[in-house]
Short mmCIF file of C-alpha atoms and ligand atoms in Angstrom, two decimals:
data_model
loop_
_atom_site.label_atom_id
_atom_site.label_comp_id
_atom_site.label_asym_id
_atom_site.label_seq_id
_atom_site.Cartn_x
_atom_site.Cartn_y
_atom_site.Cartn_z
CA UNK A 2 -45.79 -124.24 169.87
CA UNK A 3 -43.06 -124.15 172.23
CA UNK A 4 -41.29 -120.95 173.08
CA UNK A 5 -38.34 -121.08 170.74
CA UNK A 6 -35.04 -118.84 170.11
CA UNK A 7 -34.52 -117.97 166.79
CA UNK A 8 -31.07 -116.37 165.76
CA UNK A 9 -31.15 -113.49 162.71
CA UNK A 10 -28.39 -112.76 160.68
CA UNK A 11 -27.62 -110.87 157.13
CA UNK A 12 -25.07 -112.25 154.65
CA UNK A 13 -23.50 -111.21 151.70
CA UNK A 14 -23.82 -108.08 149.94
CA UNK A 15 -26.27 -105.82 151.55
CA UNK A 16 -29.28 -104.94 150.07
CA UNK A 17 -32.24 -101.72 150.78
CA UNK A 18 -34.95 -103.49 152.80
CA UNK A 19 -32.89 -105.93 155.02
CA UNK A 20 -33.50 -103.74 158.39
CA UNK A 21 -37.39 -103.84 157.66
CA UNK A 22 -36.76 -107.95 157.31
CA UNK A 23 -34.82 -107.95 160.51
CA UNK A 24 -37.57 -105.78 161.92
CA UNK A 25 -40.66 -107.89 160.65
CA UNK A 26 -38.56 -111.45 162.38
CA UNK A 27 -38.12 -109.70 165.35
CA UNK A 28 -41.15 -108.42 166.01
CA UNK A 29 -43.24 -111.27 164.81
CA UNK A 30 -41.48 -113.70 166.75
CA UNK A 31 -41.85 -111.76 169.63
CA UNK A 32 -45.58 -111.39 168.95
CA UNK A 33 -45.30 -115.70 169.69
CA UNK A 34 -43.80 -115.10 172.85
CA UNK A 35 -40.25 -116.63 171.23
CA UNK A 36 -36.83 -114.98 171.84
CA UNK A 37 -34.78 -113.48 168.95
CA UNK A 38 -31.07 -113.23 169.11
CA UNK A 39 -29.55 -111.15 166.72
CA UNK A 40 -26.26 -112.36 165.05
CA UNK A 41 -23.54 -109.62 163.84
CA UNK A 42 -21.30 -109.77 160.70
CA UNK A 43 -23.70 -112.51 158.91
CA UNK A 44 -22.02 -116.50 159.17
CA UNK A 45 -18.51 -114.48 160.39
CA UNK A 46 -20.88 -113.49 164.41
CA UNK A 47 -21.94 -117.41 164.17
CA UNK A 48 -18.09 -118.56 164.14
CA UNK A 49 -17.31 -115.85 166.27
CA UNK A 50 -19.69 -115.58 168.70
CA UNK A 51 -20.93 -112.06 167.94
CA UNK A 52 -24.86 -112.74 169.60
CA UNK A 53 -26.91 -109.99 171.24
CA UNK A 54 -30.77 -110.79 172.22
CA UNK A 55 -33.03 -108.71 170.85
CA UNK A 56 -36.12 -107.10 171.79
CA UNK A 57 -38.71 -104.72 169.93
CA UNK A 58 -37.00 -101.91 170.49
CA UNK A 59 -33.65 -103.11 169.26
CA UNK A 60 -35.35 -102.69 165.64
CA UNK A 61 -37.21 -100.07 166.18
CA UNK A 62 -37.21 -96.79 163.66
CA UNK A 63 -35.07 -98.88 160.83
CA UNK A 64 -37.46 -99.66 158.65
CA UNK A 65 -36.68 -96.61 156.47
CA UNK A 66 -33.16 -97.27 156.65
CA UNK A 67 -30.64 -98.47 154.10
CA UNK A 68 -27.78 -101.11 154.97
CA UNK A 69 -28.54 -103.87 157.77
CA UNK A 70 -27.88 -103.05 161.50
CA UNK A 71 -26.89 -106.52 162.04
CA UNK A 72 -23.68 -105.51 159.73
CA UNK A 73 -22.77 -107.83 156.85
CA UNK A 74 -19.73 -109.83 155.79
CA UNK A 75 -19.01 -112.52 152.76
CA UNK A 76 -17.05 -115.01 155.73
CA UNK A 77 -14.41 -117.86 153.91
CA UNK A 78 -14.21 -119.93 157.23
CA UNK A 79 -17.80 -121.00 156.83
CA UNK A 80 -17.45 -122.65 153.79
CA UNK A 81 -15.18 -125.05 156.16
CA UNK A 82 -16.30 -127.99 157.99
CA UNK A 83 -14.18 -126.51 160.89
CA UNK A 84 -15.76 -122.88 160.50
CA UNK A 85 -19.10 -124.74 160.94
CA UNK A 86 -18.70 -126.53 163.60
CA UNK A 87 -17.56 -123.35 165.45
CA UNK A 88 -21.08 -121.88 163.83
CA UNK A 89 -23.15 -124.75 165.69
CA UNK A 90 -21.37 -124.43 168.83
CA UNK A 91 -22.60 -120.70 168.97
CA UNK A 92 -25.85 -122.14 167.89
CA UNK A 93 -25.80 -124.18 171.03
CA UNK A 94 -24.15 -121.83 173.64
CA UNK A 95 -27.22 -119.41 172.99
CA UNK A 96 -30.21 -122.25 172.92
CA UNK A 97 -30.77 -121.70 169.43
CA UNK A 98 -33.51 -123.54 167.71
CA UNK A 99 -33.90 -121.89 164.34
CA UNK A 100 -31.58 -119.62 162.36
CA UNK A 101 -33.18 -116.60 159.77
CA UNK A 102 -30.77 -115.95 157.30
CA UNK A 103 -31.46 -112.63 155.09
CA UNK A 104 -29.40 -112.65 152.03
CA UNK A 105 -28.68 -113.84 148.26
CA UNK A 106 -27.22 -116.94 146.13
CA UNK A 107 -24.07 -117.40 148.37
CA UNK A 108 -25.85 -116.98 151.55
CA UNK A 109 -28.71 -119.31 150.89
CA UNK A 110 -26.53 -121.98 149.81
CA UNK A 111 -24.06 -121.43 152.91
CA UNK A 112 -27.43 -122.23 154.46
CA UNK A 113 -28.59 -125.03 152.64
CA UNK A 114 -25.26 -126.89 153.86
CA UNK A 115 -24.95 -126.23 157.42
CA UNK A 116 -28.76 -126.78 157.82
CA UNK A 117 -28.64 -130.30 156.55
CA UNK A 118 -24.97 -130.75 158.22
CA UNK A 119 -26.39 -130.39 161.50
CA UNK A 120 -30.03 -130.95 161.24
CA UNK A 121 -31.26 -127.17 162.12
CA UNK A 122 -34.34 -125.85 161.01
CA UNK A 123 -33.21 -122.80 158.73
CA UNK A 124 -35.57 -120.64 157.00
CA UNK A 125 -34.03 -118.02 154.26
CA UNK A 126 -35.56 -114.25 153.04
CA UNK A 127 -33.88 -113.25 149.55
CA UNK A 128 -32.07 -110.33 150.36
CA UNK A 129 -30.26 -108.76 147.13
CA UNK A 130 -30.34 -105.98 145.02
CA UNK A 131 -29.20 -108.97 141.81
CA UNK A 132 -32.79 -110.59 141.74
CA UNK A 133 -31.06 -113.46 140.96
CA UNK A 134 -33.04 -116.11 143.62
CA UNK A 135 -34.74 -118.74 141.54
CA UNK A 136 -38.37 -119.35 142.66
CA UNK A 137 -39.36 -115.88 143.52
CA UNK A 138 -40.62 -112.90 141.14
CA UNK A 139 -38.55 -110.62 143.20
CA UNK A 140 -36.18 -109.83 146.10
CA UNK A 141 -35.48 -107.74 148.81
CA UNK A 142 -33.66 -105.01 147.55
CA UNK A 143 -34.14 -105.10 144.21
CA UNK A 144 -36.75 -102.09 143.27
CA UNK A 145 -34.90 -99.85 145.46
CA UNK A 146 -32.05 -100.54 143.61
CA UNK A 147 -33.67 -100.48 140.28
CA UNK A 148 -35.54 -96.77 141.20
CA UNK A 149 -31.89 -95.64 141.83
CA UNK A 150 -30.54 -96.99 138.64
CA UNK A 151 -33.41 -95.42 137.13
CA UNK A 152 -32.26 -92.07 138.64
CA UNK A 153 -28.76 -92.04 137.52
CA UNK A 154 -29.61 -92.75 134.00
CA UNK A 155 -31.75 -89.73 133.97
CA UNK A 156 -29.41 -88.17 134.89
CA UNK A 157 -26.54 -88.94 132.72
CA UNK A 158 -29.41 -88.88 129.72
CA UNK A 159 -29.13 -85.03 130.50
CA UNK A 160 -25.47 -84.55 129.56
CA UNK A 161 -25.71 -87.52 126.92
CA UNK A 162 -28.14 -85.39 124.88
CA UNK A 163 -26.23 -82.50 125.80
CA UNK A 164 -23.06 -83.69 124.36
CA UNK A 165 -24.72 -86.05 121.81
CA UNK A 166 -23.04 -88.69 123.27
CA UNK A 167 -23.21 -92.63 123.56
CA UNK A 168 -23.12 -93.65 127.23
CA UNK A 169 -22.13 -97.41 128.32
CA UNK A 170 -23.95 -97.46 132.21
CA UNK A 171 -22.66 -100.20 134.20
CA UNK A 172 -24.97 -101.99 136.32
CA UNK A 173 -24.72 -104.37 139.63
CA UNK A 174 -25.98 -108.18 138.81
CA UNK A 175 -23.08 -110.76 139.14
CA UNK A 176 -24.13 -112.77 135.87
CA UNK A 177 -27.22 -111.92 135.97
CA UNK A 178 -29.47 -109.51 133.68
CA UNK A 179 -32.47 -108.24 135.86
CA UNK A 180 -31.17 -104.91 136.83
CA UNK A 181 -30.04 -104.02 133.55
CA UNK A 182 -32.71 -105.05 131.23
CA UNK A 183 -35.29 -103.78 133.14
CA UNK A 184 -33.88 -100.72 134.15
CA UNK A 185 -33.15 -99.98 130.51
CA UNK A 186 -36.50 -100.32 129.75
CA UNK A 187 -37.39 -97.95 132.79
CA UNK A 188 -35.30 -95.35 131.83
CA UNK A 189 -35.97 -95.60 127.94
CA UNK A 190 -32.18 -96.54 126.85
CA UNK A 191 -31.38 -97.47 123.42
CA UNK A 192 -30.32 -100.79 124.78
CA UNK A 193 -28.95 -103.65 127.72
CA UNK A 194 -26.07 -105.77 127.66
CA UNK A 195 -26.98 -108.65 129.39
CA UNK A 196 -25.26 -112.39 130.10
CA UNK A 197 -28.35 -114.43 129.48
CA UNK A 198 -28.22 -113.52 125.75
CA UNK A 199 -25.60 -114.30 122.85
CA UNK A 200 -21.84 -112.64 123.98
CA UNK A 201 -21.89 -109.34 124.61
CA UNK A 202 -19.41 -108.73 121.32
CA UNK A 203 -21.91 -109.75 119.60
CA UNK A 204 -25.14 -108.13 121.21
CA UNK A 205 -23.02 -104.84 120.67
CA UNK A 206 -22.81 -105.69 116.74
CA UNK A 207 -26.11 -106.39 116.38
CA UNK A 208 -26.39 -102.84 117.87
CA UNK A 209 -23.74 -100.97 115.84
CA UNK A 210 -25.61 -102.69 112.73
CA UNK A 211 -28.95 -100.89 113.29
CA UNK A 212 -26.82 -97.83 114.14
CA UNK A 213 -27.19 -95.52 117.15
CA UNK A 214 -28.26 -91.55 116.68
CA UNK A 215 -30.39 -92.29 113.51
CA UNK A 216 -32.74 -89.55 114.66
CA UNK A 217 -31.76 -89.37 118.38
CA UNK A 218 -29.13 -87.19 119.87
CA UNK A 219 -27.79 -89.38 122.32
CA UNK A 220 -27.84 -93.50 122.71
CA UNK A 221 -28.23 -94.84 125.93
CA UNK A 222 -26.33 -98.92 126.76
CA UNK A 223 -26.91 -100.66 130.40
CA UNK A 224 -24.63 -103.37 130.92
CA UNK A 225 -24.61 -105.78 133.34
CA UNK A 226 -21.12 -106.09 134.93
CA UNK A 227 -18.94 -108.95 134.29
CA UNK A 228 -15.47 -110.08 135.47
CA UNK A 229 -15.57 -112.30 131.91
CA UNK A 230 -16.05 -110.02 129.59
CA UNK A 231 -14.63 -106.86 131.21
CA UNK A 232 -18.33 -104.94 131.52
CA UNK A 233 -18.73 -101.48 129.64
CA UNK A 234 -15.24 -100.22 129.60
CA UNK A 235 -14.52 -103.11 127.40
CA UNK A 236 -17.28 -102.60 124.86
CA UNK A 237 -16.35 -99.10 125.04
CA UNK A 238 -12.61 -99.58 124.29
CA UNK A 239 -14.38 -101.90 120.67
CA UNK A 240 -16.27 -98.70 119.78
CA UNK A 241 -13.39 -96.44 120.41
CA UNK A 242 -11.31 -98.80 118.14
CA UNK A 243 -13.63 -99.96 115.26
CA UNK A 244 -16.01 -96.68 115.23
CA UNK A 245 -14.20 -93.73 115.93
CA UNK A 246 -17.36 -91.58 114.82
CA UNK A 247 -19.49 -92.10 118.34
CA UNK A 248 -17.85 -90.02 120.91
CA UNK A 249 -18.37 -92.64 123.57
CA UNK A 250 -18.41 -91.93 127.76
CA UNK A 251 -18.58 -94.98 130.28
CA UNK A 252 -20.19 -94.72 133.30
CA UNK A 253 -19.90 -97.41 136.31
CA UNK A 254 -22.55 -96.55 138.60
CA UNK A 255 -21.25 -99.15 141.39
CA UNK A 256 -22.06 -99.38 144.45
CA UNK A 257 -23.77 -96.56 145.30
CA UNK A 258 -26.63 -99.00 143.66
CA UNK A 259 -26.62 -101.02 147.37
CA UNK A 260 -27.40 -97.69 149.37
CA UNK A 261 -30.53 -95.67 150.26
CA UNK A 262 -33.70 -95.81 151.73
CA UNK A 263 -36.10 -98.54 150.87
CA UNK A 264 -38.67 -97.88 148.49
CA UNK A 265 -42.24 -98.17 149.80
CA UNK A 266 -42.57 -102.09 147.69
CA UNK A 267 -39.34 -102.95 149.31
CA UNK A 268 -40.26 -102.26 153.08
CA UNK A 269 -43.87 -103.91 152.38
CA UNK A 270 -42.10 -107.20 150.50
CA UNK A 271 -39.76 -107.73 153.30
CA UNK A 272 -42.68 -106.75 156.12
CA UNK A 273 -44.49 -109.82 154.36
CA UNK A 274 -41.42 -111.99 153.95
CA UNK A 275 -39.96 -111.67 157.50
CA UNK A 276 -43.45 -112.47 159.00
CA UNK A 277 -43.91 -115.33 156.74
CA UNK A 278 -40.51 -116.58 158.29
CA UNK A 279 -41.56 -116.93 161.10
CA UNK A 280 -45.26 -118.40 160.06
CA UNK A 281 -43.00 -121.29 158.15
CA UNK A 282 -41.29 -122.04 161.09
CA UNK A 283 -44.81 -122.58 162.97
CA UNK A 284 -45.67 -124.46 160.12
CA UNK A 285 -42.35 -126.80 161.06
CA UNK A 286 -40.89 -125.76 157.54
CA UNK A 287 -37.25 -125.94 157.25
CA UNK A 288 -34.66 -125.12 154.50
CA UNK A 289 -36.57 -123.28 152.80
CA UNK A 290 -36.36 -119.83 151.05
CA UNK A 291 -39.46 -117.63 151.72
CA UNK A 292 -40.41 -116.41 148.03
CA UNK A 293 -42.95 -114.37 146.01
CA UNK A 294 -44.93 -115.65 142.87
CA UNK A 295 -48.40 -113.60 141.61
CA UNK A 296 -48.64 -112.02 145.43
CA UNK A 297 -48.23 -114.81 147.08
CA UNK A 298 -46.23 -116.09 149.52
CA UNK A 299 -44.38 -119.48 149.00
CA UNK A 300 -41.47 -121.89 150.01
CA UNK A 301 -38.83 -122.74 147.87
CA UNK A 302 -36.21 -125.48 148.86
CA UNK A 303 -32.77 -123.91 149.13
CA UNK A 304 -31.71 -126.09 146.43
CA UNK A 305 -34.39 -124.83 143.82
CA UNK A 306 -33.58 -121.50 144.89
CA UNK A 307 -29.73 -121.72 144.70
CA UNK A 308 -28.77 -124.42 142.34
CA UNK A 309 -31.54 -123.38 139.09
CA UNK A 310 -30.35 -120.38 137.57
CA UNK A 311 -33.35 -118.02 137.50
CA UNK A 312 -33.95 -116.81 133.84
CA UNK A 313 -35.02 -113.26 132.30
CA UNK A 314 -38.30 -113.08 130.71
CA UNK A 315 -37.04 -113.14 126.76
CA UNK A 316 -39.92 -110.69 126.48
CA UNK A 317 -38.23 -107.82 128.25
CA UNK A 318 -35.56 -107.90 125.76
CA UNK A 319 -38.08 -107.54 122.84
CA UNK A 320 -39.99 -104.85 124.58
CA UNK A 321 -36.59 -102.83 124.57
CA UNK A 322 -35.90 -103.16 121.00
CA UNK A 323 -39.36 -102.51 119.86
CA UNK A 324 -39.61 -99.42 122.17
CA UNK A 325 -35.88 -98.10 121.24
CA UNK A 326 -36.67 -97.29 117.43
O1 F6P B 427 -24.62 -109.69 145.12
C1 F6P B 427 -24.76 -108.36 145.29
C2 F6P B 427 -23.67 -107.60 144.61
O2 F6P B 427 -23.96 -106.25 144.83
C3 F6P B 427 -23.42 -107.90 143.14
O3 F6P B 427 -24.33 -107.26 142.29
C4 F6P B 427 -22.01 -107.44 142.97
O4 F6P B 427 -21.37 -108.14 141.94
C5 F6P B 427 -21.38 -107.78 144.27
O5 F6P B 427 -22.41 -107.84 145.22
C6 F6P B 427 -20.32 -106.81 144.74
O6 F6P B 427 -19.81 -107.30 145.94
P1 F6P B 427 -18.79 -106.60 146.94
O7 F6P B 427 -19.58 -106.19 148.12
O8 F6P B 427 -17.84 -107.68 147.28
O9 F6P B 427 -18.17 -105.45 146.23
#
């Protein structure tokens, strides 16, 4: 194949694992004799012209590091025709053949537009802590965030038993349930919240009516934010109200979820994904997401991966009742 100049960026939220991605594009396109140029600020350095080649040593020792050297931004003036076409003319000013785009829903589907807007091969690498890509088991970002999760609750299970308390954890997700059912089950909480099941007025009923403490000292609730329904302060403010006998705490653990060093499955998943980029775009693939399913690598049309919400295994929820007696 042609030497080629692929352009890297990261969108959206950041997420523990994008530097090894950036790192793993780099260098394997390098290994192909191509040039990389990396793009600052996510779609914000494409309408801006923030573009800086880089070469090994640009990514070297950030593998174990949290964040994304390449910076991140969430840019309004790309969802524009007129934003774009300042994107493309970047795209052209540098010789660009092929964008990488690290990054979630928003991101991918930014990408999905201006790929097919101005015929450019772009090839996508799930990068978010929500696990909320459709068409791959996992993301990048998403066990770290988990394993930190997991942490905290220990944590607060300390003082919750201490103070025979019922804690309402707030979790990361935007709509979606991943993070908290599954870190519920990791830390062995009473119980998740989540917006793929029934409202969460009524999941918290359903709680109340088997009755938290029976033979515990403390009772343990993830919930998975939401704008909607007003997360875990709401539900807390209903228990205050309607059950003044649980002396109830709320904890929001924020956004100290997006931080910290990858975990060793998150540097290895987005080693594997950010070489496979670069394989797909040998392969000619375009507009495509690079995804996981059973181990193995595959490519998932933007669309698929943006447009189908991506649901939570019904099973997880059972596990967690079954296990919470
Ligand atoms: O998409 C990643 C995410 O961390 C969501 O879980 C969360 O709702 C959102 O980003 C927070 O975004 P911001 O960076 O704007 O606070």
């Amino acid at each position: 194949m042609d030497k080629k100049t692929i352009g890297i960026l990261t969108s959206g939220g950041d997420a523990p694992g994008m530097n090894a991605a950036i790192r793993a594009v780099t260098r394997a396109a390098i290994y192909q004799g191509w040039r990389v140029m990396g793009i600052y600020r996510g779609w914000r350095g494409l309408v801006d012209d923030e573009v800086v080649e880089f070469k090994t040593q640009n990514v070297s020792n950030i593998i174990q590091a949290g964040g994304t050297i390449l910076k991140t931004a969430r840019c309004k003036e790309f969802y524009t025709k007129e934003g774009r076409e300042k994107a493309y003319k970047t795209v052209k000013k540098h010789d660009i053949d092929a964008l990488v785009v690290i990054g979630g829903d928003g991101s991918l589907s930014g990408a999905r537009i201006f790929a097919v807007e101005y015929n450019l091969p772009i090839i996508g690498l799930p990068g978010t802590i929500d696990n909320d890509l459709n068409g791959t088991d996992t993301t990048i970002g998403y066990d770290t965030a988990l394993n930190t999760i997991m942490e905290c609750v220990d944590k607060i299970r300390d003082t919750a038993s201490s103070h025979e308390r019922l804690f309402f954890i707030e979790v990361m997700g935007r709509e979606a349930g991943f993070l908290a059912i599954n870190s519920a089950i990791a830390s062995g909480a009473e119980a998740a919240i989540i917006p793929e099941e029934t409202t969460p007025a009524d999941q918290l009923a359903e709680l109340i009516s088997h009755g938290f403490r029976k033979s515990k000292n403390s009772s343990i609730v993830l919930v998975a934010e939401s704008k909607e329904t007003g997360g875990a302060l709401a539900l807390a403010e209903l228990v205050k109200k309607d059950y003044p006998q649980y002396d109830v705490r709320v904890s929001i653990l924020g956004h100290l979820q997006r931080g910290g060093s990858p975990t060793a499955r998150d540097r290895i998943l987005a080693s594997l994904m950010g070489a496979a980029a670069i394989d797909a775009l040998l392969d000619d693939q375009r507009n495509v997401m690079i995804g996981i399913r059973n181990g193995d690598i595959v490519y998932v049309p933007f669309s698929k991966a943006t447009k189908i919400k991506k649901e939570v295994d019904s099973r997880l929820s059972t596990v967690l009742h079954i296990l919470s007696i």
